[in-house]
mmCIF file of C-alpha atoms in Angstrom:
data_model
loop_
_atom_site.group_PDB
_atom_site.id
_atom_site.type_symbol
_atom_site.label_atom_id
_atom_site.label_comp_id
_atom_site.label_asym_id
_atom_site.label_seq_id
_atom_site.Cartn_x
_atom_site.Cartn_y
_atom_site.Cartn_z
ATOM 1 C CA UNK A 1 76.422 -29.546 -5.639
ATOM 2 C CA UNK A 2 75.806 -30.578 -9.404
ATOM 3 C CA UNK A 3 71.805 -31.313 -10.350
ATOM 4 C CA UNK A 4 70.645 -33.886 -12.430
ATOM 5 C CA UNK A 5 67.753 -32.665 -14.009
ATOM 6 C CA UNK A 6 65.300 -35.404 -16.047
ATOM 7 C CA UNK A 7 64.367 -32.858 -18.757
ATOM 8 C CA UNK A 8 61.062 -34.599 -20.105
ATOM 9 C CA UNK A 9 59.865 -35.007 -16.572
ATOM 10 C CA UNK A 10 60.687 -31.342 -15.386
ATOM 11 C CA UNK A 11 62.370 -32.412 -11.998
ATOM 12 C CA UNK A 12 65.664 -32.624 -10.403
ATOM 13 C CA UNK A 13 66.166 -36.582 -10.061
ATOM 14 C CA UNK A 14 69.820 -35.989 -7.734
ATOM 15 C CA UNK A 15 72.251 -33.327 -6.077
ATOM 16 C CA UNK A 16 75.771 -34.445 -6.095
ATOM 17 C CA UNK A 17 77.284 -32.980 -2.932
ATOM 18 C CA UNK A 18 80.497 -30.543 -4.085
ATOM 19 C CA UNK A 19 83.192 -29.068 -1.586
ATOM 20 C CA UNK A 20 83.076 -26.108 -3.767
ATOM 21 C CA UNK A 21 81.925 -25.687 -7.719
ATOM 22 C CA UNK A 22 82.209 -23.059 -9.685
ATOM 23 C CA UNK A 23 81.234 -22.159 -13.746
ATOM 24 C CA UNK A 24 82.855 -25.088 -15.739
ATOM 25 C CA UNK A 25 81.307 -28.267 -16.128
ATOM 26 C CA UNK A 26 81.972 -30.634 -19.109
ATOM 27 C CA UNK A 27 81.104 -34.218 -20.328
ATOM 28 C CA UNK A 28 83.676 -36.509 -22.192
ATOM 29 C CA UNK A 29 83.001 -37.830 -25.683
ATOM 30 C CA UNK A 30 81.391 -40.891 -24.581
ATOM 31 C CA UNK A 31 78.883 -39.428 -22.243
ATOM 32 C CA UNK A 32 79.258 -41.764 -19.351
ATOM 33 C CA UNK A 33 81.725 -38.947 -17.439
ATOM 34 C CA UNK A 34 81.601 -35.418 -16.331
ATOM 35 C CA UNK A 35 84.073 -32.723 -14.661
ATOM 36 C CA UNK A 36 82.938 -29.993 -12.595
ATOM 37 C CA UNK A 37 85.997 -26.949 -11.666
ATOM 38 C CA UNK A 38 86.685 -27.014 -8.313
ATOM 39 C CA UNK A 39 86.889 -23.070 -7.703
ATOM 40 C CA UNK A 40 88.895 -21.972 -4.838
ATOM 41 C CA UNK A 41 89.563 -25.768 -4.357
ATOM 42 C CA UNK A 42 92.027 -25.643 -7.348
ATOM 43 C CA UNK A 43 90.910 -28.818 -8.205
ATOM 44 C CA UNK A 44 88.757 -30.229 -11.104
ATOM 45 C CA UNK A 45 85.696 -32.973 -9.664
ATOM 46 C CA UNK A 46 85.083 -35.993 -11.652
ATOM 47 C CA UNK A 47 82.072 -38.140 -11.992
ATOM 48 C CA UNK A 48 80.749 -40.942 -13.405
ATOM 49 C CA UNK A 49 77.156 -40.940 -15.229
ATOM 50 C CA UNK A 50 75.310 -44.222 -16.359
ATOM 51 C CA UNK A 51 71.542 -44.844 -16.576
ATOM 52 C CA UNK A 52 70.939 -40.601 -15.797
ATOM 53 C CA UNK A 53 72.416 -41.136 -12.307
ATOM 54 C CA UNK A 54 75.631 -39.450 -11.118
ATOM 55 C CA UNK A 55 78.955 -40.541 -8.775
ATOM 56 C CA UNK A 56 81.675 -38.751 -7.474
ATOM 57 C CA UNK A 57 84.687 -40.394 -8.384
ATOM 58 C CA UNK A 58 87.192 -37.326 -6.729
ATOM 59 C CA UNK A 59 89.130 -34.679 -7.670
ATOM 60 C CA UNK A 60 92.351 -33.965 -9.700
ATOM 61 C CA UNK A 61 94.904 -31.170 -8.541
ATOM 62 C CA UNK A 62 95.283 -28.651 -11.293
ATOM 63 C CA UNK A 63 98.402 -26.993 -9.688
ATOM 64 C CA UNK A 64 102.091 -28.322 -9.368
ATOM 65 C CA UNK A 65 102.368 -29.827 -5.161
ATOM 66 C CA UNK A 66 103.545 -26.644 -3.082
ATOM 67 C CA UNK A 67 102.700 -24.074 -5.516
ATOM 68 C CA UNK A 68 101.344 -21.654 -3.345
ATOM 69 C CA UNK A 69 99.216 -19.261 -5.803
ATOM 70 C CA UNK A 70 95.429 -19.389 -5.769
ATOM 71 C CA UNK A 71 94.697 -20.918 -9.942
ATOM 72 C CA UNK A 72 90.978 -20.658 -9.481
ATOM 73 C CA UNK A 73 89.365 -23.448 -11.879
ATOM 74 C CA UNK A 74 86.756 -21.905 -14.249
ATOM 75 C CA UNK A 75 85.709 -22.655 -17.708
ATOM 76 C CA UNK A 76 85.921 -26.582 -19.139
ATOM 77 C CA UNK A 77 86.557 -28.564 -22.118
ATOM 78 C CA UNK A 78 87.286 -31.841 -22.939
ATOM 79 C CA UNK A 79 89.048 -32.665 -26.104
ATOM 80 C CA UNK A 80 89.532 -36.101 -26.727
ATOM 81 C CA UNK A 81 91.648 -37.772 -23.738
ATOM 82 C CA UNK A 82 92.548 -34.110 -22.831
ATOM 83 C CA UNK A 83 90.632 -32.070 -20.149
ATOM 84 C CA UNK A 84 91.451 -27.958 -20.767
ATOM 85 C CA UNK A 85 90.900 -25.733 -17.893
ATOM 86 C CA UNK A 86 90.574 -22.208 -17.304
ATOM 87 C CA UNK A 87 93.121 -20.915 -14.670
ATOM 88 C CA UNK A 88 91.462 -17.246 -13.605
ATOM 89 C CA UNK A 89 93.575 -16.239 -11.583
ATOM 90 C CA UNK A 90 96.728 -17.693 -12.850
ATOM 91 C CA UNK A 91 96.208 -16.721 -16.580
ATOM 92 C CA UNK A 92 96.929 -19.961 -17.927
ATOM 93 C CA UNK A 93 95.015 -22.822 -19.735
ATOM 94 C CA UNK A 94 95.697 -26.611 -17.448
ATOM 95 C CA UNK A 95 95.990 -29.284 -20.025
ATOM 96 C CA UNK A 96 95.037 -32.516 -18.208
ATOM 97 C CA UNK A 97 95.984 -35.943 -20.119
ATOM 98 C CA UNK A 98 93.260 -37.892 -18.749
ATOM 99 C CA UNK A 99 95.376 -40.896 -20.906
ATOM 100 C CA UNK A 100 99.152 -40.674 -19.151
ATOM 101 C CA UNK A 101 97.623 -40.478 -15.498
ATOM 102 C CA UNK A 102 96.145 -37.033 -15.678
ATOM 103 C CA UNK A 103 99.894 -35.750 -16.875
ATOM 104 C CA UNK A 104 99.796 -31.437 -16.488
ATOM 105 C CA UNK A 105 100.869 -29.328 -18.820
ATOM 106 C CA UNK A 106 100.223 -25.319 -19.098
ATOM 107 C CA UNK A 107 99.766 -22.469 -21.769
ATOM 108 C CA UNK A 108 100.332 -18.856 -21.355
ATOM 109 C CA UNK A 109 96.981 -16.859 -21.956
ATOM 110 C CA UNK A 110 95.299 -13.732 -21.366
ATOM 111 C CA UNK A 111 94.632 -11.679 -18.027
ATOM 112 C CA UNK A 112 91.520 -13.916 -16.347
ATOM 113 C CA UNK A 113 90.459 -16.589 -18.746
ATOM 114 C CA UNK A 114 87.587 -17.099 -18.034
ATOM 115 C CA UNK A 115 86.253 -20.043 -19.869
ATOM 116 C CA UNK A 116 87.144 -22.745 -22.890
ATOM 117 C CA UNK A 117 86.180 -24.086 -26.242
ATOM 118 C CA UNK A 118 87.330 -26.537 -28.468
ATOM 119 C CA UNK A 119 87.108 -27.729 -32.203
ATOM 120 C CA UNK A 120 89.497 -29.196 -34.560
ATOM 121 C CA UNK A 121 92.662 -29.852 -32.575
ATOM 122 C CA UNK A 122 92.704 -25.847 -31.142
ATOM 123 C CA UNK A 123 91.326 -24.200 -27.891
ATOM 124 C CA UNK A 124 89.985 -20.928 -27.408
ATOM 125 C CA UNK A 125 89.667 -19.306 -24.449
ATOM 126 C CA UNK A 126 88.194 -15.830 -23.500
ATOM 127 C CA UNK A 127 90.245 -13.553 -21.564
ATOM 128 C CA UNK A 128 88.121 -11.381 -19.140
ATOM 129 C CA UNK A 129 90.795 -9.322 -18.169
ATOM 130 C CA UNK A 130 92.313 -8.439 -21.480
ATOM 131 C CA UNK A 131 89.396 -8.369 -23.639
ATOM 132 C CA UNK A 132 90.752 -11.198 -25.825
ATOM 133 C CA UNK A 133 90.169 -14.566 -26.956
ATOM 134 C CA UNK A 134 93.750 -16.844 -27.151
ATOM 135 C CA UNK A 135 93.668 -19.240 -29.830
ATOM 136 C CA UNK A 136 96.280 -22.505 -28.639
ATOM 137 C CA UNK A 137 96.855 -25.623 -31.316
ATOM 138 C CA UNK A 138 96.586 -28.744 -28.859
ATOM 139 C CA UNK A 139 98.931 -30.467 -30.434
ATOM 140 C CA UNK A 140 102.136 -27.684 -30.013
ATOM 141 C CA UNK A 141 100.569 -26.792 -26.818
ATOM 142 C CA UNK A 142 101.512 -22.785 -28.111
ATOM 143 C CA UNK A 143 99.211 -20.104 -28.682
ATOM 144 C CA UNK A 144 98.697 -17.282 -31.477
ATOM 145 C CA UNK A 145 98.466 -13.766 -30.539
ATOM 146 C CA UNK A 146 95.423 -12.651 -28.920
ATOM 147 C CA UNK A 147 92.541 -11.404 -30.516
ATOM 148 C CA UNK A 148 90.943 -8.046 -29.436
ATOM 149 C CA UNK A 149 87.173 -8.391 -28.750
ATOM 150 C CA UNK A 150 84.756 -6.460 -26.353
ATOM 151 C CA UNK A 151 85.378 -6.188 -22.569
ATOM 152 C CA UNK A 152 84.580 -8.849 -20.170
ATOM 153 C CA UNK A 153 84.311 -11.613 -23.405
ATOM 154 C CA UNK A 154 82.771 -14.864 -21.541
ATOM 155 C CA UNK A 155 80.946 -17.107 -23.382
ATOM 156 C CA UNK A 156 81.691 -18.832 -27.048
ATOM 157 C CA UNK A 157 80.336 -21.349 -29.366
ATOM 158 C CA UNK A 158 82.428 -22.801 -32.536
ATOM 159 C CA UNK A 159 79.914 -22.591 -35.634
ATOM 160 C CA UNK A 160 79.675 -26.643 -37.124
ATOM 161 C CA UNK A 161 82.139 -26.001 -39.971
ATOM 162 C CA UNK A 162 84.875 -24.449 -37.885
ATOM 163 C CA UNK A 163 84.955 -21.201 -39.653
ATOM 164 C CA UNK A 164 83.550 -19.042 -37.100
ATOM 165 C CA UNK A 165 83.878 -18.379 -33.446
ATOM 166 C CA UNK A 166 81.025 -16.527 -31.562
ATOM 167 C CA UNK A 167 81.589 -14.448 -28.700
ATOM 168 C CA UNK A 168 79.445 -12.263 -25.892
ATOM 169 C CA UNK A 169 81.227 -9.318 -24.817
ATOM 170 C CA UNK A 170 79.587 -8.625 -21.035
ATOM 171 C CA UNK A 171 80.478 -5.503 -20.704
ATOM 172 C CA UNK A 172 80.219 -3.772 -23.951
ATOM 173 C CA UNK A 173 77.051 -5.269 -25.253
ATOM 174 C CA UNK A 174 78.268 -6.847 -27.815
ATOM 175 C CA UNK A 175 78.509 -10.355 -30.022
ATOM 176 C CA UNK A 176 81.989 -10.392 -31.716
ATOM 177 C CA UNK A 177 82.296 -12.921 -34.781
ATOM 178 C CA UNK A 178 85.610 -14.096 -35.166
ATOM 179 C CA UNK A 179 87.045 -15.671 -38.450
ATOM 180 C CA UNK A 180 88.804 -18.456 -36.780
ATOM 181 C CA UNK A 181 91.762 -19.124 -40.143
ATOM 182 C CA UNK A 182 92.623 -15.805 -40.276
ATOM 183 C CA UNK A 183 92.404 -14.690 -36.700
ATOM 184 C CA UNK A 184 90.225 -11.649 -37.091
ATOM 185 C CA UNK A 185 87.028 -9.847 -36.294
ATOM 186 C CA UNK A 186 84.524 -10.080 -39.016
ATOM 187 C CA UNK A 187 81.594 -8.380 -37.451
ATOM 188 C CA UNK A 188 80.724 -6.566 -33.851
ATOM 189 C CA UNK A 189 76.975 -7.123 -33.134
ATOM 190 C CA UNK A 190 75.046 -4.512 -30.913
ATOM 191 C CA UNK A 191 73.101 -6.392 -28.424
ATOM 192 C CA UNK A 192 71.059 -3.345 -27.042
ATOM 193 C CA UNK A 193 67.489 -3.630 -26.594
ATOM 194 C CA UNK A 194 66.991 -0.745 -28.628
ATOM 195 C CA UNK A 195 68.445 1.908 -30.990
ATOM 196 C CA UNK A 196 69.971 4.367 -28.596
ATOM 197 C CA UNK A 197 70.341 2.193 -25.723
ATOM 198 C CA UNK A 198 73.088 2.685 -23.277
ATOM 199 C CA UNK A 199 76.057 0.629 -24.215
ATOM 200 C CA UNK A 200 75.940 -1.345 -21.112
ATOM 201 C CA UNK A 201 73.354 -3.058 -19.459
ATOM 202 C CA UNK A 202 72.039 -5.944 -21.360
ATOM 203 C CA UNK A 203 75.351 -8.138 -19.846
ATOM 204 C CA UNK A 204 75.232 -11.056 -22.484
ATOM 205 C CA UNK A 205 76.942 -13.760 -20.565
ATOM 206 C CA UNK A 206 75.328 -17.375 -22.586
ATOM 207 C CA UNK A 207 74.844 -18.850 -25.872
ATOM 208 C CA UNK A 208 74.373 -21.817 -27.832
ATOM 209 C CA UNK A 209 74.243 -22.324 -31.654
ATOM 210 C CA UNK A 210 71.488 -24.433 -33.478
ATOM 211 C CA UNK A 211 72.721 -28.018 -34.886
ATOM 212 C CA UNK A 212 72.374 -26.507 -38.876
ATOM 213 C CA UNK A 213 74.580 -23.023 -37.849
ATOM 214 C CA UNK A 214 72.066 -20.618 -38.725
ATOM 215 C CA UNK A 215 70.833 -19.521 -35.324
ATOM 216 C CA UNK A 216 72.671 -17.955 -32.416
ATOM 217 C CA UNK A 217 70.813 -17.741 -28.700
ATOM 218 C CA UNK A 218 72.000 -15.376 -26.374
ATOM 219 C CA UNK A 219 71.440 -14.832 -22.251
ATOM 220 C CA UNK A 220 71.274 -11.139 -21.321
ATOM 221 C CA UNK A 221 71.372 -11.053 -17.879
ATOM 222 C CA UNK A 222 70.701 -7.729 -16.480
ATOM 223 C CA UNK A 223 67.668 -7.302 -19.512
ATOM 224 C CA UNK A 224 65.939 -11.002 -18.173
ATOM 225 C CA UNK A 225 65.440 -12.391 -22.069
ATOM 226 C CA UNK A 226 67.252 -14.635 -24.441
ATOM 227 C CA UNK A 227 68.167 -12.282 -28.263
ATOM 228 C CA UNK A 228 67.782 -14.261 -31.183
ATOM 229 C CA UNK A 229 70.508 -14.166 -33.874
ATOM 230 C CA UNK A 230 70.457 -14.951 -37.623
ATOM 231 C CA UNK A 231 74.188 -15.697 -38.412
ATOM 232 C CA UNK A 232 73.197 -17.803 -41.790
ATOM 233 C CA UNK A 233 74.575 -14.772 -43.544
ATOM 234 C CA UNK A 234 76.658 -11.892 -43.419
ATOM 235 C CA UNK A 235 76.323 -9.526 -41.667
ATOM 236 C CA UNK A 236 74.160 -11.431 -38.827
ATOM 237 C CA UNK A 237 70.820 -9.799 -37.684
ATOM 238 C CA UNK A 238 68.383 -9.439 -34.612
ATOM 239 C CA UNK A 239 65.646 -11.175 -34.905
ATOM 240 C CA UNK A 240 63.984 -10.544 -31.802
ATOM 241 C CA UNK A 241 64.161 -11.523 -27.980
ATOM 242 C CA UNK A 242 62.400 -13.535 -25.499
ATOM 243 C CA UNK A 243 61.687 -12.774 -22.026
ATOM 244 C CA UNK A 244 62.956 -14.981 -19.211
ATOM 245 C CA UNK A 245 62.881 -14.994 -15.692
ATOM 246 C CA UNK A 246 65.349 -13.470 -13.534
ATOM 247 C CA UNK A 247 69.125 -13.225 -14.672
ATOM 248 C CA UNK A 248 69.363 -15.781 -17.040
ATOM 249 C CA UNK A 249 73.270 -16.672 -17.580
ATOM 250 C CA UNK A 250 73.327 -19.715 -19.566
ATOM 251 C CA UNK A 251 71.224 -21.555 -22.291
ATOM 252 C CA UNK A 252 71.616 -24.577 -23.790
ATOM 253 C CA UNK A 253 69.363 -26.195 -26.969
ATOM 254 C CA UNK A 254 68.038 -29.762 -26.468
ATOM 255 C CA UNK A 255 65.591 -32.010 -28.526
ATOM 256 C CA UNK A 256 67.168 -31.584 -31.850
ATOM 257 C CA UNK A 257 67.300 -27.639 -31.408
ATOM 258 C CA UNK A 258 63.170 -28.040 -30.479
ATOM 259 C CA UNK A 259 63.426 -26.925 -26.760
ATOM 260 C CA UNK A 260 65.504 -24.005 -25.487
ATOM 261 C CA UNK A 261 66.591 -24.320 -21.497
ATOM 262 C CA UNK A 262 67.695 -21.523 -19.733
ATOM 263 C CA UNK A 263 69.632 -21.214 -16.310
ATOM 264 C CA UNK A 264 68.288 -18.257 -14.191
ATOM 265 C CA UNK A 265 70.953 -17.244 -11.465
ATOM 266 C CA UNK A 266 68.553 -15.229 -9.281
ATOM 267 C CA UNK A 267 65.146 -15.991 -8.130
#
């Protein structure tokens, strides 16, 4: 199911029932409609959302009829009248004209994208499998050649000018900072706890940028906090971390960049 949470009040307010529902989950432009991947289902859920309540409206194939291979629908965007989803298992990007009757068109990516981003006219996806992000202009529907990050890249954010691209690398620990014109690595950012930590173990898997740019927020699940991230200059700095409960693997900044949430997969 998908929860509607009423953030002021602390409380769920509903629980839209899902056949199945995996990581992506995205809201158009005008607010008043969301998608939700499908998983397994190979399908992408739509709903409608007026006055902070929530309806199913149903789901949109993202596979051709008869095409036998699992897609597995991850990581969502919306960009404009277009819907861009994550295929894992199928390596591609689904471009979904929500305009010409949900018309589906496909771009070659990386091994396991896992999810999407979008600014500009151009997607970026993060390639689990490959350690790579692909960078695709909307409008050619073609992609550039991969860059090389950290392994198991997941999560992104697109800084408010466009320049950069923010990245956590699972796996290695890691931030990567991505110059987004020139298709390059600017800076790899240790995420350990501590000088001389192991390289693994922190598992960064969430962020989200303040409104101005300046401030990056990061989920590390397997260390339970959130590090904080000065990225108003170069080369970006630790500033600290805050515990969390347990697991956290997303956060998301609300209120004008005044109150942080954080989803906490276990416990």
């Amino acid at each position: 199911y998908v929860s509607v949470i009423d953030v002021e009040a602390r409380k769920e307010v509903q629980r839209v029932p899902m056949e199945q529902a995996w990581l992506g989950i995205a809201f158009n432009e005008r607010g008043d409609r969301f998608y939700v991947s499908g998983g397994g289902e190979d399908e992408i859920e739509a709903c409608a959302f007026e006055a902070g309540r929530a309806r199913a409206l149903g789901g949109t194939a993202v596979k051709p009829p008869g095409d036998p291979t699992p897609h597995f629908v991850s990581g969502l965007a919306v960009a404009g009248d277009l819907l861009l989803a994550c295929q894992l298992r199928a390596n591609k990007l689904a471009i979904i004209d929500l305009a010409r009757d949900n018309a589906l068109s496909y771009v070659e990516v990386g091994s396991y994208p896992y999810t999407v981003v979008q600014r500009g006219g151009r997607a970026f996806v993060s390639n689990w499998g490959s350690r790579s992000v692909s960078l695709i202009g909307l409008g050619s529907r073609r992609s550039v050649p991969q860059i090389d990050v950290g392994s198991h890249p997941n999560a992104m954010a697109v800084s408010p000018d466009g320049r950069r691209l923010y990245v956590t690398n699972a796996n290695s620990n890691e931030l990567s900072i991505l110059d987004i014109e020139t298709a390059s690595v600017l800076q790899t950012l240790d995420l350990s706890p501590y000088p001389g930590a192991p390289p693994s173990g922190s598992t960064p898997n969430g962020l989200d940028l303040t409104q101005d740019g300046r401030t990056l927020f990061i989920a590390n699940a397997d260390n339970n906090s959130v590090t904080v991230v000065d990225v108003s200059s170069s080369p970006a700095r630790v500033q600290g971390m805050i515990p969390t409960a347990w697991y956290p693997t997303a956060v998301h900044l609300a209120r004008k960049d005044s109150l942080l949430l954080v989803a906490n997969g276990k416990g």
